[in-house]
Amino acid sequence: NDSTFRTRDQLLVTGSLRGERIHVMVAHWPSRRGGEKASAHLRMLAAETGRRVIDSIFTAEPTARIVYMGDLNDDPVNKSLTKGLLANGSRKNLKPGELYNTMYGFYKDGIGTLAYRDAWNLFDQLIISQAFLNGDQGFQFNRSRIFNKPFIRQQDGNFEGYPWRTFVGGRYVGGYSDHFPVYLVLYREIK
């Protein structure tokens, strides 16, 4: 545990979603500047920080509905996600306390939210607690999605199909972002 580690804050919001208590954590983990391997320890520290908060929520509320989300600058298979945050991509093999990474299937299918040097990465994660999967009353996980409609994609040139950036090399080009947005679809049985 590195007590000198400083990074961006991780925001925790606890509130009511149509009368149901929910915890949403939003994070933007350290970048890969300097290289993925050279900076991996920083993302692991950010993951462990998030995990400590999640564990404290579970201590007070063992069946908590938690969503952990953000640009984590790592893919679903990186150790920061699987070992630091304890986020698993298989619903069937979740151990007690583990989280479910809803974006894992997209990654395994070669689908990403940002492209770099002609390769797709999936840094934009939507990770949920098991309470969203247990079939009990309350909100349940239906699916996650990557919003990549044509109007937010680059339409021509070398980067056709990539997210349409707002700035390129400090020059404003009018796009939306260098990442595609992601979202969760939840459902709840109405009685």
Coordinates of N, CA and C in Angstrom, one line a residue:
N1 N 0.8 -1.2 0.0 CA 0.0 0.0 0.0 C 0.9 1.2 0.0
D2 N 0.8 2.1 -1.0 CA 1.6 3.3 -1.2 C 0.9 4.5 -0.7
S3 N 1.2 4.9 0.5 CA 0.5 6.1 1.2 C 0.9 7.4 0.5
T4 N 1.9 7.4 -0.4 CA 2.3 8.7 -1.1 C 1.5 8.8 -2.4
F5 N 0.8 7.8 -2.8 CA 0.1 7.8 -4.1 C -1.0 8.8 -4.2
R6 N -0.9 9.7 -5.2 CA -1.9 10.7 -5.4 C -2.4 10.6 -6.8
T7 N -3.7 10.6 -7.1 CA -4.2 10.6 -8.4 C -5.5 11.4 -8.4
R8 N -6.2 11.3 -9.5 CA -7.5 11.9 -9.6 C -8.5 11.4 -8.5
D9 N -9.4 12.2 -8.1 CA -10.4 11.7 -7.1 C -11.3 10.7 -7.8
Q10 N -11.9 9.8 -6.9 CA -12.9 8.9 -7.4 C -14.2 9.3 -6.7
L11 N -15.2 9.6 -7.5 CA -16.4 10.2 -6.9 C -17.4 9.0 -6.6
L12 N -17.9 9.1 -5.4 CA -18.9 8.1 -4.9 C -20.2 8.9 -4.6
V13 N -21.3 8.5 -5.3 CA -22.6 9.1 -5.1 C -23.5 8.0 -4.6
T14 N -24.2 8.2 -3.5 CA -25.2 7.2 -3.0 C -26.5 7.9 -3.0
G15 N -27.5 7.3 -3.6 CA -28.8 7.9 -3.7 C -29.9 6.9 -3.9
S16 N -31.0 7.4 -4.4 CA -32.2 6.6 -4.6 C -32.5 6.7 -6.1
L17 N -32.6 5.5 -6.7 CA -33.0 5.3 -8.1 C -34.4 4.7 -8.1
R18 N -35.4 5.6 -8.3 CA -36.8 5.1 -8.2 C -37.1 4.4 -6.9
G19 N -36.6 4.9 -5.8 CA -36.8 4.4 -4.5 C -35.9 3.3 -4.0
E20 N -34.9 2.9 -4.9 CA -34.0 1.9 -4.5 C -32.6 2.5 -4.3
R21 N -32.0 2.1 -3.2 CA -30.6 2.6 -2.9 C -29.6 2.0 -3.8
I22 N -28.8 3.0 -4.3 CA -27.7 2.6 -5.3 C -26.5 3.4 -5.0
H23 N -25.3 2.8 -5.3 CA -24.0 3.5 -5.1 C -23.4 3.6 -6.5
V24 N -23.0 4.7 -6.9 CA -22.3 4.9 -8.2 C -20.9 5.5 -8.0
M25 N -19.9 4.8 -8.4 CA -18.5 5.4 -8.3 C -18.1 5.7 -9.7
V26 N -17.5 6.9 -9.9 CA -17.0 7.3 -11.2 C -15.5 7.6 -11.0
A27 N -14.7 7.0 -11.9 CA -13.2 7.2 -11.8 C -12.6 7.5 -13.2
H28 N -11.5 8.1 -13.1 CA -10.6 8.3 -14.3 C -9.2 8.0 -13.9
W29 N -8.8 6.7 -14.2 CA -7.5 6.2 -13.7 C -6.4 6.9 -14.4
P30 N -5.1 6.8 -13.9 CA -4.0 7.3 -14.5 C -3.8 6.8 -15.9
S31 N -3.2 7.7 -16.8 CA -3.0 7.4 -18.2 C -1.9 6.4 -18.4
R32 N -1.7 6.0 -19.6 CA -0.6 5.1 -20.0 C 0.6 5.9 -20.5
R33 N 0.6 7.2 -20.2 CA 1.7 8.0 -20.7 C 3.0 7.4 -20.1
G34 N 4.0 7.3 -21.0 CA 5.2 6.6 -20.7 C 5.2 5.1 -21.0
G35 N 4.1 4.6 -21.4 CA 4.0 3.2 -21.7 C 3.1 2.4 -20.8
E36 N 2.4 1.4 -21.3 CA 1.4 0.6 -20.5 C 2.1 0.0 -19.3
K37 N 3.2 -0.7 -19.5 CA 3.9 -1.4 -18.4 C 4.5 -0.4 -17.4
A38 N 5.1 0.7 -17.9 CA 5.7 1.6 -17.0 C 4.7 2.3 -16.1
S39 N 3.5 2.4 -16.5 CA 2.5 3.1 -15.7 C 1.4 2.2 -15.1
A40 N 1.5 0.9 -15.3 CA 0.5 -0.1 -14.8 C 0.4 0.0 -13.3
H41 N 1.5 0.2 -12.5 CA 1.4 0.3 -11.1 C 0.5 1.4 -10.6
L42 N 0.5 2.5 -11.3 CA -0.4 3.6 -11.0 C -1.9 3.3 -11.1
R43 N -2.2 2.5 -12.1 CA -3.6 2.1 -12.3 C -4.0 1.0 -11.3
M44 N -3.0 0.2 -10.9 CA -3.3 -0.8 -9.9 C -3.6 -0.1 -8.5
L45 N -2.8 1.0 -8.2 CA -3.1 1.7 -7.0 C -4.4 2.4 -7.0
A46 N -4.8 2.9 -8.2 CA -6.2 3.5 -8.3 C -7.2 2.4 -8.1
A47 N -7.0 1.2 -8.7 CA -8.0 0.1 -8.6 C -8.1 -0.3 -7.1
E48 N -7.0 -0.4 -6.4 CA -7.0 -0.8 -5.0 C -7.7 0.3 -4.1
T49 N -7.5 1.5 -4.5 CA -8.3 2.6 -3.8 C -9.8 2.5 -4.0
G50 N -10.2 2.2 -5.2 CA -11.6 2.0 -5.5 C -12.1 0.8 -4.8
R51 N -11.3 -0.3 -4.7 CA -11.7 -1.5 -4.1 C -11.9 -1.3 -2.6
R52 N -11.1 -0.5 -1.9 CA -11.2 -0.3 -0.5 C -12.6 0.4 -0.2
V53 N -12.9 1.4 -1.1 CA -14.2 2.0 -0.9 C -15.4 1.0 -1.1
I54 N -15.3 0.2 -2.1 CA -16.3 -0.8 -2.4 C -16.4 -1.8 -1.2
D55 N -15.3 -2.2 -0.7 CA -15.3 -3.1 0.5 C -16.0 -2.4 1.7
S56 N -15.7 -1.1 1.9 CA -16.4 -0.5 3.0 C -17.9 -0.4 2.8
I57 N -18.3 -0.2 1.6 CA -19.8 -0.2 1.3 C -20.3 -1.6 1.6
F58 N -19.7 -2.7 1.2 CA -20.1 -4.0 1.4 C -20.1 -4.4 2.9
T59 N -19.2 -3.8 3.7 CA -19.2 -4.1 5.1 C -20.5 -3.5 5.7
A60 N -20.9 -2.4 5.3 CA -22.1 -1.7 5.9 C -23.4 -2.3 5.2
E61 N -23.3 -2.8 4.0 CA -24.4 -3.1 3.2 C -24.1 -4.3 2.3
P62 N -24.1 -5.5 2.8 CA -23.6 -6.7 2.1 C -24.2 -6.9 0.7
T63 N -25.4 -6.5 0.5 CA -26.1 -6.7 -0.8 C -26.3 -5.4 -1.6
A64 N -25.3 -4.6 -1.4 CA -25.3 -3.2 -2.0 C -25.3 -3.4 -3.6
R65 N -26.1 -2.5 -4.2 CA -26.1 -2.3 -5.6 C -25.1 -1.2 -5.9
I66 N -24.0 -1.6 -6.5 CA -22.8 -0.7 -6.8 C -22.6 -0.7 -8.3
V67 N -22.4 0.5 -8.9 CA -21.9 0.6 -10.2 C -20.6 1.3 -10.2
Y68 N -19.5 0.7 -10.7 CA -18.2 1.4 -10.8 C -17.9 1.6 -12.2
M69 N -17.7 2.9 -12.6 CA -17.6 3.2 -14.0 C -16.6 4.3 -14.3
G70 N -16.1 4.4 -15.5 CA -15.2 5.4 -15.9 C -14.2 5.0 -17.0
D71 N -13.4 6.0 -17.3 CA -12.2 5.7 -18.2 C -11.1 5.2 -17.3
L72 N -10.9 3.9 -17.4 CA -9.9 3.3 -16.5 C -8.5 3.1 -17.1
N73 N -8.4 3.5 -18.4 CA -7.1 3.4 -19.1 C -6.5 2.0 -19.1
D74 N -7.3 1.0 -18.8 CA -6.9 -0.4 -18.9 C -8.1 -1.1 -19.5
D75 N -7.8 -2.3 -20.2 CA -8.8 -3.1 -20.7 C -9.4 -4.1 -19.7
P76 N -10.5 -4.7 -19.9 CA -11.1 -5.6 -18.9 C -10.2 -6.7 -18.4
V77 N -9.2 -7.1 -19.2 CA -8.4 -8.2 -18.8 C -7.1 -7.8 -18.1
N78 N -6.9 -6.5 -18.0 CA -5.7 -6.1 -17.2 C -5.8 -6.4 -15.7
K79 N -4.6 -6.6 -15.1 CA -4.6 -7.0 -13.7 C -5.2 -5.9 -12.8
S80 N -5.2 -4.6 -13.2 CA -5.8 -3.6 -12.3 C -7.3 -3.9 -12.2
L81 N -7.9 -4.4 -13.2 CA -9.3 -4.7 -13.1 C -9.6 -6.1 -12.5
T82 N -8.8 -7.1 -12.9 CA -9.1 -8.5 -12.4 C -8.6 -8.7 -11.0
K83 N -7.4 -8.2 -10.7 CA -6.8 -8.4 -9.4 C -7.0 -7.2 -8.4
G84 N -6.9 -6.0 -8.9 CA -7.0 -4.8 -8.0 C -8.4 -4.5 -7.7
L85 N -9.3 -4.4 -8.7 CA -10.7 -4.1 -8.4 C -11.6 -5.4 -8.2
L86 N -11.0 -6.5 -8.5 CA -11.7 -7.8 -8.4 C -13.0 -7.8 -9.3
A87 N -12.8 -7.4 -10.6 CA -13.9 -7.4 -11.6 C -13.7 -8.6 -12.5
N88 N -14.6 -9.4 -12.6 CA -14.6 -10.7 -13.4 C -15.5 -10.5 -14.6
G89 N -15.1 -11.1 -15.7 CA -15.9 -11.0 -16.9 C -16.9 -12.1 -17.1
S90 N -16.9 -13.1 -16.2 CA -17.8 -14.2 -16.3 C -18.8 -14.2 -15.2
R91 N -20.1 -14.1 -15.6 CA -21.1 -14.1 -14.6 C -21.2 -15.4 -13.8
K92 N -20.9 -16.5 -14.5 CA -21.0 -17.8 -13.9 C -20.0 -18.1 -12.9
N93 N -18.8 -17.4 -13.0 CA -17.7 -17.8 -12.1 C -17.4 -16.7 -11.1
L94 N -18.3 -15.9 -10.7 CA -18.1 -14.9 -9.7 C -18.0 -15.5 -8.3
K95 N -16.9 -15.0 -7.6 CA -16.7 -15.4 -6.3 C -17.4 -14.4 -5.4
P96 N -17.7 -14.7 -4.1 CA -18.3 -13.7 -3.2 C -17.4 -12.4 -3.2
G97 N -18.1 -11.3 -3.3 CA -17.4 -10.0 -3.3 C -16.9 -9.5 -4.6
E98 N -16.8 -10.4 -5.6 CA -16.3 -10.0 -6.9 C -17.4 -9.2 -7.6
L99 N -16.9 -8.3 -8.5 CA -17.8 -7.5 -9.3 C -17.8 -8.1 -10.7
Y100 N -18.9 -7.8 -11.4 CA -19.0 -8.2 -12.8 C -18.7 -7.1 -13.8
N101 N -17.7 -7.3 -14.7 CA -17.4 -6.3 -15.7 C -18.2 -6.6 -16.9
T102 N -19.2 -5.7 -17.1 CA -20.2 -5.9 -18.2 C -19.6 -5.6 -19.6
M103 N -18.4 -5.1 -19.6 CA -17.7 -4.7 -20.9 C -16.8 -5.9 -21.4
Y104 N -16.6 -6.9 -20.6 CA -15.7 -8.0 -21.0 C -16.0 -8.6 -22.3
G105 N -17.3 -8.9 -22.5 CA -17.7 -9.6 -23.8 C -17.4 -8.8 -25.0
F106 N -17.6 -7.4 -24.9 CA -17.2 -6.6 -26.0 C -15.8 -6.7 -26.4
Y107 N -15.0 -6.6 -25.3 CA -13.5 -6.7 -25.5 C -13.1 -8.0 -26.1
K108 N -13.6 -9.1 -25.7 CA -13.3 -10.4 -26.2 C -13.7 -10.5 -27.7
D109 N -14.7 -9.7 -28.1 CA -15.2 -9.7 -29.5 C -14.4 -8.7 -30.3
G110 N -13.4 -8.0 -29.8 CA -12.6 -7.1 -30.5 C -13.3 -5.7 -30.7
I111 N -14.3 -5.4 -29.8 CA -15.0 -4.1 -29.9 C -14.4 -3.2 -28.8
G112 N -14.1 -2.0 -29.2 CA -13.6 -1.1 -28.2 C -14.3 0.3 -28.2
T113 N -13.8 1.1 -27.3 CA -14.4 2.5 -27.2 C -13.4 3.6 -27.6
L114 N -12.2 3.2 -27.9 CA -11.2 4.1 -28.4 C -10.2 3.4 -29.3
A115 N -9.6 4.0 -30.2 CA -8.6 3.4 -31.1 C -7.3 4.2 -31.0
Y116 N -6.2 3.4 -31.0 CA -4.9 4.0 -31.0 C -4.0 3.1 -31.8
R117 N -3.3 3.7 -32.8 CA -2.4 3.0 -33.7 C -3.1 1.8 -34.3
D118 N -4.3 2.0 -34.9 CA -5.0 1.0 -35.5 C -5.4 -0.2 -34.7
A119 N -5.5 -0.1 -33.4 CA -5.9 -1.1 -32.5 C -7.0 -0.5 -31.5
W120 N -8.0 -1.3 -31.2 CA -9.1 -0.9 -30.4 C -8.8 -1.3 -28.9
N121 N -9.1 -0.4 -28.0 CA -9.0 -0.6 -26.6 C -10.4 -0.4 -26.0
L122 N -10.6 -1.0 -24.9 CA -11.9 -0.8 -24.2 C -11.6 -0.3 -22.8
F123 N -11.3 1.0 -22.7 CA -10.9 1.6 -21.4 C -12.2 2.1 -20.6
D124 N -13.3 2.2 -21.3 CA -14.5 2.8 -20.6 C -15.3 1.6 -20.1
Q125 N -15.3 1.5 -18.8 CA -15.8 0.3 -18.1 C -17.1 0.6 -17.4
L126 N -18.0 -0.4 -17.3 CA -19.2 -0.4 -16.5 C -19.2 -1.7 -15.7
I127 N -18.9 -1.6 -14.4 CA -18.7 -2.7 -13.6 C -19.8 -2.7 -12.5
I128 N -20.4 -3.8 -12.2 CA -21.5 -3.9 -11.3 C -21.4 -4.9 -10.2
S129 N -22.0 -4.7 -9.1 CA -22.0 -5.7 -8.0 C -23.0 -6.8 -8.3
Q130 N -22.9 -7.9 -7.6 CA -23.7 -9.1 -7.9 C -25.1 -8.9 -7.6
A131 N -25.5 -7.9 -6.8 CA -26.9 -7.7 -6.5 C -27.7 -7.4 -7.8
F132 N -27.0 -6.9 -8.8 CA -27.7 -6.6 -10.1 C -27.9 -7.9 -10.9
L133 N -27.4 -9.0 -10.4 CA -27.4 -10.2 -11.2 C -28.2 -11.3 -10.5
N134 N -28.7 -11.1 -9.3 CA -29.2 -12.2 -8.5 C -30.7 -12.5 -8.7
G135 N -31.3 -11.8 -9.5 CA -32.7 -12.1 -9.8 C -33.7 -11.7 -8.8
D136 N -33.2 -11.1 -7.7 CA -34.1 -10.7 -6.6 C -34.9 -9.4 -7.0
Q137 N -35.8 -9.0 -6.2 CA -36.5 -7.7 -6.5 C -35.5 -6.6 -6.6
G138 N -35.9 -5.6 -7.3 CA -35.1 -4.4 -7.6 C -34.5 -4.5 -8.9
F139 N -33.7 -3.4 -9.2 CA -33.1 -3.3 -10.5 C -32.1 -4.5 -10.8
Q140 N -32.2 -5.0 -12.0 CA -31.4 -6.1 -12.5 C -30.6 -5.6 -13.8
F141 N -29.5 -6.2 -14.0 CA -28.7 -5.9 -15.2 C -29.4 -6.6 -16.4
N142 N -29.5 -5.8 -17.5 CA -30.0 -6.3 -18.7 C -28.9 -6.4 -19.7
R143 N -28.2 -5.3 -20.0 CA -27.1 -5.3 -20.9 C -26.3 -4.0 -20.8
S144 N -25.1 -4.0 -21.3 CA -24.4 -2.7 -21.5 C -24.2 -2.5 -23.0
R145 N -24.0 -1.2 -23.3 CA -23.9 -0.8 -24.7 C -22.8 0.2 -24.9
I146 N -22.2 0.2 -26.1 CA -21.3 1.2 -26.6 C -22.0 2.0 -27.6
F147 N -22.1 3.3 -27.3 CA -22.9 4.2 -28.2 C -21.9 4.7 -29.3
N148 N -22.0 4.2 -30.5 CA -21.1 4.5 -31.6 C -21.8 4.8 -32.9
K149 N -22.8 5.6 -32.8 CA -23.6 6.0 -33.9 C -22.8 6.7 -34.9
P150 N -23.2 6.7 -36.2 CA -22.3 7.4 -37.3 C -22.0 8.8 -37.0
F151 N -22.9 9.6 -36.4 CA -22.7 11.0 -36.2 C -21.6 11.3 -35.2
I152 N -21.1 10.3 -34.4 CA -20.0 10.6 -33.5 C -18.7 9.8 -34.0
R153 N -18.8 9.3 -35.2 CA -17.6 8.6 -35.8 C -17.0 9.5 -36.9
Q154 N -15.7 9.4 -37.0 CA -14.9 10.0 -38.1 C -15.4 9.4 -39.4
Q155 N -15.8 10.2 -40.3 CA -16.5 9.7 -41.6 C -15.5 9.4 -42.7
D156 N -14.3 9.9 -42.7 CA -13.4 9.7 -43.8 C -11.9 9.8 -43.3
G157 N -11.0 9.6 -44.2 CA -9.6 9.7 -44.0 C -9.0 8.5 -43.3
N158 N -7.8 8.6 -42.8 CA -7.1 7.5 -42.2 C -7.8 7.0 -40.9
F159 N -8.6 7.8 -40.3 CA -9.2 7.4 -39.0 C -10.7 7.2 -39.1
E160 N -11.1 6.9 -40.3 CA -12.6 6.6 -40.6 C -13.0 5.5 -39.6
G161 N -14.2 5.7 -39.0 CA -14.7 4.7 -38.1 C -14.3 4.9 -36.6
Y162 N -13.2 5.7 -36.4 CA -12.8 6.0 -35.1 C -13.7 7.1 -34.4
P163 N -13.7 7.2 -33.1 CA -14.4 8.3 -32.5 C -14.0 9.7 -33.1
W164 N -15.0 10.5 -33.4 CA -14.7 11.8 -34.0 C -14.3 12.8 -32.8
R165 N -13.0 13.1 -32.8 CA -12.4 13.9 -31.7 C -12.8 15.3 -31.8
T166 N -12.8 15.9 -30.6 CA -13.0 17.4 -30.5 C -11.8 18.2 -31.0
F167 N -10.6 17.7 -30.5 CA -9.4 18.4 -30.9 C -8.5 17.4 -31.5
V168 N -7.7 17.8 -32.5 CA -6.6 17.0 -33.0 C -5.4 17.8 -33.0
G169 N -4.4 17.4 -32.2 CA -3.1 18.2 -32.2 C -3.3 19.6 -31.8
G170 N -4.2 19.9 -30.9 CA -4.5 21.2 -30.4 C -5.4 22.0 -31.3
R171 N -5.8 21.5 -32.4 CA -6.7 22.1 -33.4 C -8.1 21.6 -33.2
Y172 N -9.1 22.6 -33.0 CA -10.5 22.2 -32.8 C -11.0 21.7 -34.1
V173 N -11.6 20.5 -34.1 CA -12.2 19.9 -35.3 C -13.7 19.7 -35.2
G174 N -14.3 19.9 -34.0 CA -15.7 19.9 -33.8 C -16.4 18.6 -33.5
G175 N -15.6 17.6 -33.2 CA -16.2 16.3 -32.9 C -16.6 16.2 -31.4
Y176 N -16.9 15.0 -31.0 CA -17.5 14.8 -29.6 C -16.4 14.4 -28.6
S177 N -15.6 13.4 -28.9 CA -14.7 12.8 -28.0 C -13.8 11.8 -28.7
D178 N -12.7 11.5 -28.0 CA -11.8 10.4 -28.6 C -12.2 9.1 -28.0
H179 N -13.3 9.0 -27.2 CA -13.9 7.8 -26.7 C -15.3 7.7 -27.1
F180 N -15.8 6.5 -27.4 CA -17.3 6.3 -27.5 C -17.9 6.2 -26.1
P181 N -19.1 6.8 -25.9 CA -19.8 6.6 -24.6 C -20.3 5.2 -24.4
V182 N -20.5 4.9 -23.1 CA -21.0 3.5 -22.8 C -22.2 3.8 -21.8
Y183 N -23.1 2.8 -21.8 CA -24.2 2.9 -20.9 C -24.8 1.5 -20.5
L184 N -25.4 1.5 -19.4 CA -26.1 0.3 -18.8 C -27.6 0.4 -19.1
V185 N -28.1 -0.8 -19.3 CA -29.6 -1.0 -19.4 C -30.0 -1.8 -18.2
L186 N -30.8 -1.3 -17.3 CA -31.3 -2.0 -16.1 C -32.8 -2.2 -16.3
Y187 N -33.3 -3.2 -15.6 CA -34.8 -3.4 -15.6 C -35.2 -3.7 -14.2
R188 N -36.5 -3.5 -14.0 CA -37.1 -3.9 -12.7 C -38.5 -4.3 -13.0
E189 N -38.9 -5.4 -12.4 CA -40.2 -5.9 -12.5 C -41.2 -5.0 -11.8
I190 N -42.3 -4.7 -12.6 CA -43.3 -3.8 -12.0 C -44.4 -4.7 -11.5
K191 N -44.8 -4.5 -10.2 CA -45.8 -5.4 -9.6 C -47.2 -4.7 -9.6

